[in-house]
Amino acid sequence: MVERRPGLSLLSHMVLILGVLIVALPVYITLVASSHDTQTIVHPPMPLTIGDHLVENYQAVLTGTQGGSGSKAPVARMMTVSLICALTISLGKIAISLLSAFAIVYFRFPFRNFFFWAIFVTLMLPVEVRIAPTYKVVADLGMLNTYAGLTVPLIASATATFLFRQFFLTVPDELVEAARMDGAGPMRFFKDVLLPLSATSIAALFVIQFIYGWNQYLWPLLVTTQEDMYPVVIGIKRMISGGEAQTEWGAVMATAMLAMIPPAVVVILMQKWFVKGLVDTEK
């Protein structure tokens, strides 16, 4: 039993407020920087209040009319590329993992456990480890600067397969027998019984995989050379000029703020399902 004491309650709120301030401070600094011109930002001390170039900077990056010597690809286009890639990766991972876990748990075939462990071992082979041969295959197939090249090598997930397998193993055998007596075939059982039971797990996994797909950096850096195929994370890097060339830091900060919005919206909208999927077993 947890006792309610005014002192402990005050202390816990102070710790929470301190934590929020620490997390929010870099975001606030980025927001402030996105509202000033470059000269104001690079000459210390930088103001800590919103400046006069807020709307101007955001309009410039969204339409690709910002100054500086870095990339001038429209951020609206970059965010569209990132959104398509994140949705394809997250939905593709969920679909493939659901079907592979369903086959491993509910079908009897030779070397079933071997195939499961073969999938599981791929956890030790992320894209970063096999990046050279994966790039060679993608290049030979002519998939550079395409959505297929950006997403297909990242779409399989041993982690999701393992999580769905463990969940399916907890489904009571009585449900399987009841569906069989009702005349349901394997795919009907999968669609009408397993998918509804897995809804919260799917939602939690979607949030995790969407953020994973949105934040991809190394792989898109290799397979994209055209500005119209840059995801927004790569776009931020390309907007930063090297050497003595001038970087439009206001535009870079505005792009960083815009890049935070879609993952934040997904987390906020699916927060309830996300928490439920991690802690609840709804059967």
Short mmCIF file of C-alpha atoms in Angstrom, two decimals:
data_model
loop_
_atom_site.label_atom_id
_atom_site.label_comp_id
_atom_site.label_asym_id
_atom_site.label_seq_id
_atom_site.Cartn_x
_atom_site.Cartn_y
_atom_site.Cartn_z
CA MET A 1 0.00 0.00 0.00
CA VAL A 2 1.34 3.43 -0.97
CA GLU A 3 0.87 6.11 1.68
CA ARG A 4 -0.10 9.62 0.59
CA ARG A 5 2.12 12.11 2.36
CA PRO A 6 2.19 15.82 1.41
CA GLY A 7 5.97 15.94 1.55
CA LEU A 8 6.45 12.93 -0.72
CA SER A 9 3.80 14.20 -3.12
CA LEU A 10 5.53 17.60 -3.34
CA LEU A 11 8.93 15.94 -3.85
CA SER A 12 7.61 13.65 -6.60
CA HIS A 13 6.02 16.61 -8.40
CA MET A 14 9.26 18.58 -8.17
CA VAL A 15 11.20 15.66 -9.65
CA LEU A 16 8.65 15.31 -12.45
CA ILE A 17 8.73 19.04 -13.23
CA LEU A 18 12.54 19.00 -13.23
CA GLY A 19 12.54 16.04 -15.62
CA VAL A 20 10.08 17.77 -17.96
CA LEU A 21 12.19 20.93 -17.97
CA ILE A 22 15.37 19.00 -18.75
CA VAL A 23 13.69 17.17 -21.64
CA ALA A 24 11.87 20.23 -22.97
CA LEU A 25 14.81 22.67 -22.82
CA PRO A 26 16.56 21.48 -26.05
CA VAL A 27 13.21 21.52 -27.88
CA TYR A 28 12.55 25.09 -26.68
CA ILE A 29 16.04 26.22 -27.73
CA THR A 30 15.45 24.68 -31.17
CA LEU A 31 12.08 26.43 -31.44
CA VAL A 32 13.64 29.79 -30.48
CA ALA A 33 16.51 29.30 -32.94
CA SER A 34 14.05 28.50 -35.73
CA SER A 35 12.50 31.95 -35.26
CA HIS A 36 15.69 34.00 -35.78
CA ASP A 37 17.93 34.74 -38.73
CA THR A 38 21.40 33.20 -38.96
CA GLN A 39 23.30 36.31 -37.83
CA THR A 40 21.32 36.46 -34.58
CA ILE A 41 21.91 32.77 -33.89
CA VAL A 42 25.67 32.68 -34.52
CA HIS A 43 26.46 35.81 -32.48
CA PRO A 44 26.24 35.01 -28.75
CA PRO A 45 24.34 35.34 -26.61
CA MET A 46 21.43 33.95 -28.61
CA PRO A 47 18.05 35.37 -27.51
CA LEU A 48 15.84 33.04 -25.47
CA THR A 49 12.57 34.48 -26.77
CA ILE A 50 10.73 33.88 -30.02
CA GLY A 51 12.06 36.10 -32.83
CA ASP A 52 10.50 37.85 -35.83
CA HIS A 53 11.42 35.28 -38.52
CA LEU A 54 9.29 32.36 -37.31
CA VAL A 55 6.75 32.24 -40.14
CA GLU A 56 9.34 33.29 -42.72
CA ASN A 57 11.75 30.45 -41.82
CA TYR A 58 9.05 27.76 -41.81
CA GLN A 59 7.61 28.91 -45.13
CA ALA A 60 11.10 28.95 -46.65
CA VAL A 61 11.99 25.40 -45.65
CA LEU A 62 8.59 23.97 -46.60
CA THR A 63 8.89 25.42 -50.12
CA GLY A 64 12.67 25.07 -50.50
CA THR A 65 13.37 28.80 -50.87
CA GLN A 66 15.75 29.19 -47.92
CA GLY A 67 19.23 30.65 -48.46
CA GLY A 68 22.63 29.15 -47.62
CA SER A 69 24.83 26.78 -49.58
CA GLY A 70 23.34 23.50 -48.34
CA SER A 71 20.52 21.44 -49.82
CA LYS A 72 17.42 23.42 -50.76
CA ALA A 73 15.05 20.50 -51.25
CA PRO A 74 11.53 21.36 -50.01
CA VAL A 75 10.96 19.97 -46.53
CA ALA A 76 7.34 19.19 -47.44
CA ARG A 77 8.67 16.69 -50.00
CA MET A 78 11.20 15.26 -47.49
CA MET A 79 8.48 14.73 -44.91
CA THR A 80 6.31 12.97 -47.50
CA VAL A 81 9.19 10.59 -48.28
CA SER A 82 9.78 9.98 -44.55
CA LEU A 83 6.08 9.36 -43.94
CA ILE A 84 5.79 6.83 -46.79
CA CYS A 85 8.95 5.03 -45.62
CA ALA A 86 7.89 4.96 -41.95
CA LEU A 87 4.41 3.65 -42.77
CA THR A 88 5.73 1.04 -45.21
CA ILE A 89 8.36 -0.20 -42.77
CA SER A 90 6.03 -0.33 -39.76
CA LEU A 91 3.05 -1.92 -41.54
CA GLY A 92 5.31 -4.28 -43.50
CA LYS A 93 7.11 -5.45 -40.37
CA ILE A 94 3.81 -6.08 -38.59
CA ALA A 95 2.28 -8.00 -41.51
CA ILE A 96 5.32 -10.23 -42.11
CA SER A 97 5.87 -10.84 -38.39
CA LEU A 98 2.21 -11.74 -37.77
CA LEU A 99 2.17 -14.29 -40.60
CA SER A 100 5.54 -15.82 -39.72
CA ALA A 101 4.62 -16.14 -36.04
CA PHE A 102 1.24 -17.63 -37.00
CA ALA A 103 2.95 -20.25 -39.18
CA ILE A 104 5.50 -21.14 -36.49
CA VAL A 105 2.93 -21.53 -33.70
CA TYR A 106 -0.09 -23.09 -35.42
CA PHE A 107 1.34 -25.20 -38.26
CA ARG A 108 3.20 -28.46 -37.87
CA PHE A 109 5.99 -28.88 -40.42
CA PRO A 110 9.54 -30.32 -40.37
CA PHE A 111 12.29 -28.19 -38.78
CA ARG A 112 9.74 -25.73 -37.39
CA ASN A 113 11.95 -24.79 -34.43
CA PHE A 114 14.98 -24.55 -36.70
CA PHE A 115 13.23 -21.97 -38.86
CA PHE A 116 12.18 -20.00 -35.78
CA TRP A 117 15.72 -19.89 -34.42
CA ALA A 118 17.04 -19.05 -37.90
CA ILE A 119 14.76 -15.99 -37.84
CA PHE A 120 15.73 -15.21 -34.26
CA VAL A 121 19.47 -15.31 -35.01
CA THR A 122 19.03 -12.49 -37.54
CA LEU A 123 18.75 -10.20 -34.49
CA MET A 124 22.54 -10.34 -34.51
CA LEU A 125 22.65 -9.18 -38.14
CA PRO A 126 21.13 -5.69 -38.29
CA VAL A 127 21.45 -3.61 -41.44
CA GLU A 128 24.53 -1.86 -40.08
CA VAL A 129 26.39 -5.21 -39.95
CA ARG A 130 25.40 -6.41 -43.43
CA ILE A 131 25.27 -2.98 -45.03
CA ALA A 132 27.85 -3.62 -47.80
CA PRO A 133 26.26 -6.79 -49.28
CA THR A 134 22.77 -5.33 -48.81
CA TYR A 135 23.79 -2.19 -50.72
CA LYS A 136 25.28 -4.38 -53.50
CA VAL A 137 22.03 -6.31 -53.88
CA VAL A 138 19.90 -3.14 -53.86
CA ALA A 139 22.19 -1.46 -56.41
CA ASP A 140 22.21 -4.52 -58.71
CA LEU A 141 18.40 -4.61 -58.62
CA GLY A 142 18.26 -0.94 -59.64
CA MET A 143 16.52 0.08 -56.41
CA LEU A 144 18.70 3.09 -55.54
CA ASN A 145 16.71 6.32 -55.07
CA THR A 146 13.43 4.37 -54.87
CA TYR A 147 10.93 3.73 -52.08
CA ALA A 148 11.59 -0.02 -52.46
CA GLY A 149 15.31 0.51 -51.87
CA LEU A 150 14.60 2.65 -48.81
CA THR A 151 12.17 0.23 -47.18
CA VAL A 152 12.53 -3.41 -48.31
CA PRO A 153 15.92 -4.12 -46.62
CA LEU A 154 14.45 -2.83 -43.31
CA ILE A 155 11.08 -4.49 -43.47
CA ALA A 156 11.76 -7.90 -41.85
CA SER A 157 11.85 -8.03 -38.06
CA ALA A 158 12.95 -10.93 -35.89
CA THR A 159 11.98 -8.99 -32.77
CA ALA A 160 8.37 -8.57 -33.86
CA THR A 161 8.18 -12.21 -34.93
CA PHE A 162 9.43 -13.27 -31.50
CA LEU A 163 6.95 -11.00 -29.68
CA PHE A 164 3.97 -12.23 -31.70
CA ARG A 165 5.09 -15.87 -31.28
CA GLN A 166 5.22 -15.46 -27.52
CA PHE A 167 1.77 -13.85 -27.54
CA PHE A 168 0.23 -16.56 -29.72
CA LEU A 169 1.61 -19.23 -27.38
CA THR A 170 -0.49 -17.74 -24.58
CA VAL A 171 -3.75 -18.04 -26.56
CA PRO A 172 -5.79 -20.88 -24.95
CA ASP A 173 -6.14 -24.10 -26.94
CA GLU A 174 -9.88 -23.95 -26.24
CA LEU A 175 -10.15 -21.02 -28.65
CA VAL A 176 -8.47 -23.05 -31.37
CA GLU A 177 -10.76 -26.01 -30.75
CA ALA A 178 -13.85 -23.79 -30.66
CA ALA A 179 -12.91 -22.16 -33.97
CA ARG A 180 -12.25 -25.59 -35.51
CA MET A 181 -15.65 -26.90 -34.33
CA ASP A 182 -17.24 -23.76 -35.79
CA GLY A 183 -15.79 -24.72 -39.17
CA ALA A 184 -13.22 -21.94 -39.30
CA GLY A 185 -10.18 -22.54 -41.50
CA PRO A 186 -6.67 -21.35 -40.58
CA MET A 187 -6.97 -17.92 -42.21
CA ARG A 188 -10.43 -17.30 -40.78
CA PHE A 189 -9.11 -18.20 -37.33
CA PHE A 190 -6.21 -15.82 -37.95
CA LYS A 191 -8.48 -12.99 -39.13
CA ASP A 192 -11.41 -13.37 -36.73
CA VAL A 193 -9.66 -14.57 -33.55
CA LEU A 194 -5.94 -13.83 -33.49
CA LEU A 195 -5.95 -10.37 -35.07
CA PRO A 196 -8.57 -8.90 -32.67
CA LEU A 197 -6.71 -10.41 -29.71
CA SER A 198 -3.45 -8.94 -30.98
CA ALA A 199 -4.82 -5.42 -31.51
CA THR A 200 -3.05 -3.80 -28.57
CA SER A 201 0.24 -5.56 -29.33
CA ILE A 202 -0.01 -4.46 -32.97
CA ALA A 203 -0.67 -0.86 -31.88
CA ALA A 204 2.32 -0.82 -29.53
CA LEU A 205 4.56 -2.33 -32.18
CA PHE A 206 3.30 0.15 -34.79
CA VAL A 207 4.35 3.10 -32.62
CA ILE A 208 7.82 1.64 -32.04
CA GLN A 209 8.38 0.71 -35.69
CA PHE A 210 7.00 4.01 -37.03
CA ILE A 211 9.55 5.95 -34.99
CA TYR A 212 12.25 3.46 -36.05
CA GLY A 213 11.38 4.01 -39.72
CA TRP A 214 11.09 7.79 -39.37
CA ASN A 215 14.50 8.14 -37.68
CA GLN A 216 16.44 6.00 -40.16
CA TYR A 217 19.68 7.76 -41.11
CA LEU A 218 22.53 5.46 -42.20
CA TRP A 219 20.66 3.36 -44.78
CA PRO A 220 18.91 6.31 -46.54
CA LEU A 221 22.26 8.13 -46.54
CA LEU A 222 23.68 5.33 -48.71
CA VAL A 223 20.82 4.61 -51.10
CA THR A 224 19.67 8.17 -51.89
CA THR A 225 21.57 10.63 -54.05
CA GLN A 226 18.63 12.60 -55.48
CA GLU A 227 17.17 15.45 -53.45
CA ASP A 228 13.59 14.43 -54.19
CA MET A 229 14.19 11.10 -52.37
CA TYR A 230 15.81 12.52 -49.24
CA PRO A 231 14.01 11.63 -45.99
CA VAL A 232 13.80 14.59 -43.64
CA VAL A 233 16.57 13.26 -41.35
CA ILE A 234 18.97 13.20 -44.31
CA GLY A 235 17.63 16.56 -45.41
CA ILE A 236 18.74 18.16 -42.15
CA LYS A 237 22.26 16.82 -42.65
CA ARG A 238 22.37 18.03 -46.28
CA MET A 239 21.24 21.53 -45.24
CA ILE A 240 24.32 21.95 -43.04
CA SER A 241 27.16 23.33 -45.14
CA GLY A 242 30.71 22.14 -44.59
CA GLY A 243 33.83 24.28 -44.28
CA GLU A 244 33.46 28.07 -44.34
CA ALA A 245 30.21 28.11 -46.28
CA GLN A 246 27.31 29.76 -44.51
CA THR A 247 24.66 27.52 -42.97
CA GLU A 248 21.16 28.88 -42.56
CA TRP A 249 20.74 27.73 -38.96
CA GLY A 250 17.26 29.18 -38.70
CA ALA A 251 16.14 26.97 -41.59
CA VAL A 252 17.94 23.93 -40.13
CA MET A 253 16.24 24.42 -36.75
CA ALA A 254 12.85 24.93 -38.40
CA THR A 255 13.32 21.65 -40.30
CA ALA A 256 14.28 19.88 -37.06
CA MET A 257 11.11 21.15 -35.39
CA LEU A 258 8.97 19.99 -38.33
CA ALA A 259 10.69 16.58 -38.26
CA MET A 260 9.59 16.06 -34.64
CA ILE A 261 5.88 16.57 -35.35
CA PRO A 262 4.76 13.28 -37.02
CA PRO A 263 6.38 10.90 -34.45
CA ALA A 264 5.01 13.07 -31.63
CA VAL A 265 1.51 12.99 -33.16
CA VAL A 266 1.63 9.19 -33.53
CA VAL A 267 2.73 8.75 -29.90
CA ILE A 268 0.09 11.16 -28.57
CA LEU A 269 -2.77 9.68 -30.61
CA MET A 270 -1.83 6.06 -29.78
CA GLN A 271 -0.58 6.59 -26.23
CA LYS A 272 -3.42 4.64 -24.64
CA TRP A 273 -3.05 1.69 -27.01
CA PHE A 274 0.73 1.84 -26.76
CA VAL A 275 0.75 1.52 -22.96
CA LYS A 276 -1.97 -1.13 -23.02
CA GLY A 277 -0.07 -3.17 -25.59
CA LEU A 278 3.07 -3.16 -23.46
CA VAL A 279 1.51 -4.04 -20.10
CA ASP A 280 -1.81 -5.74 -20.84
CA THR A 281 -2.70 -9.19 -22.16
CA GLU A 282 -6.24 -8.76 -23.34
CA LYS A 283 -7.70 -12.20 -23.94
#
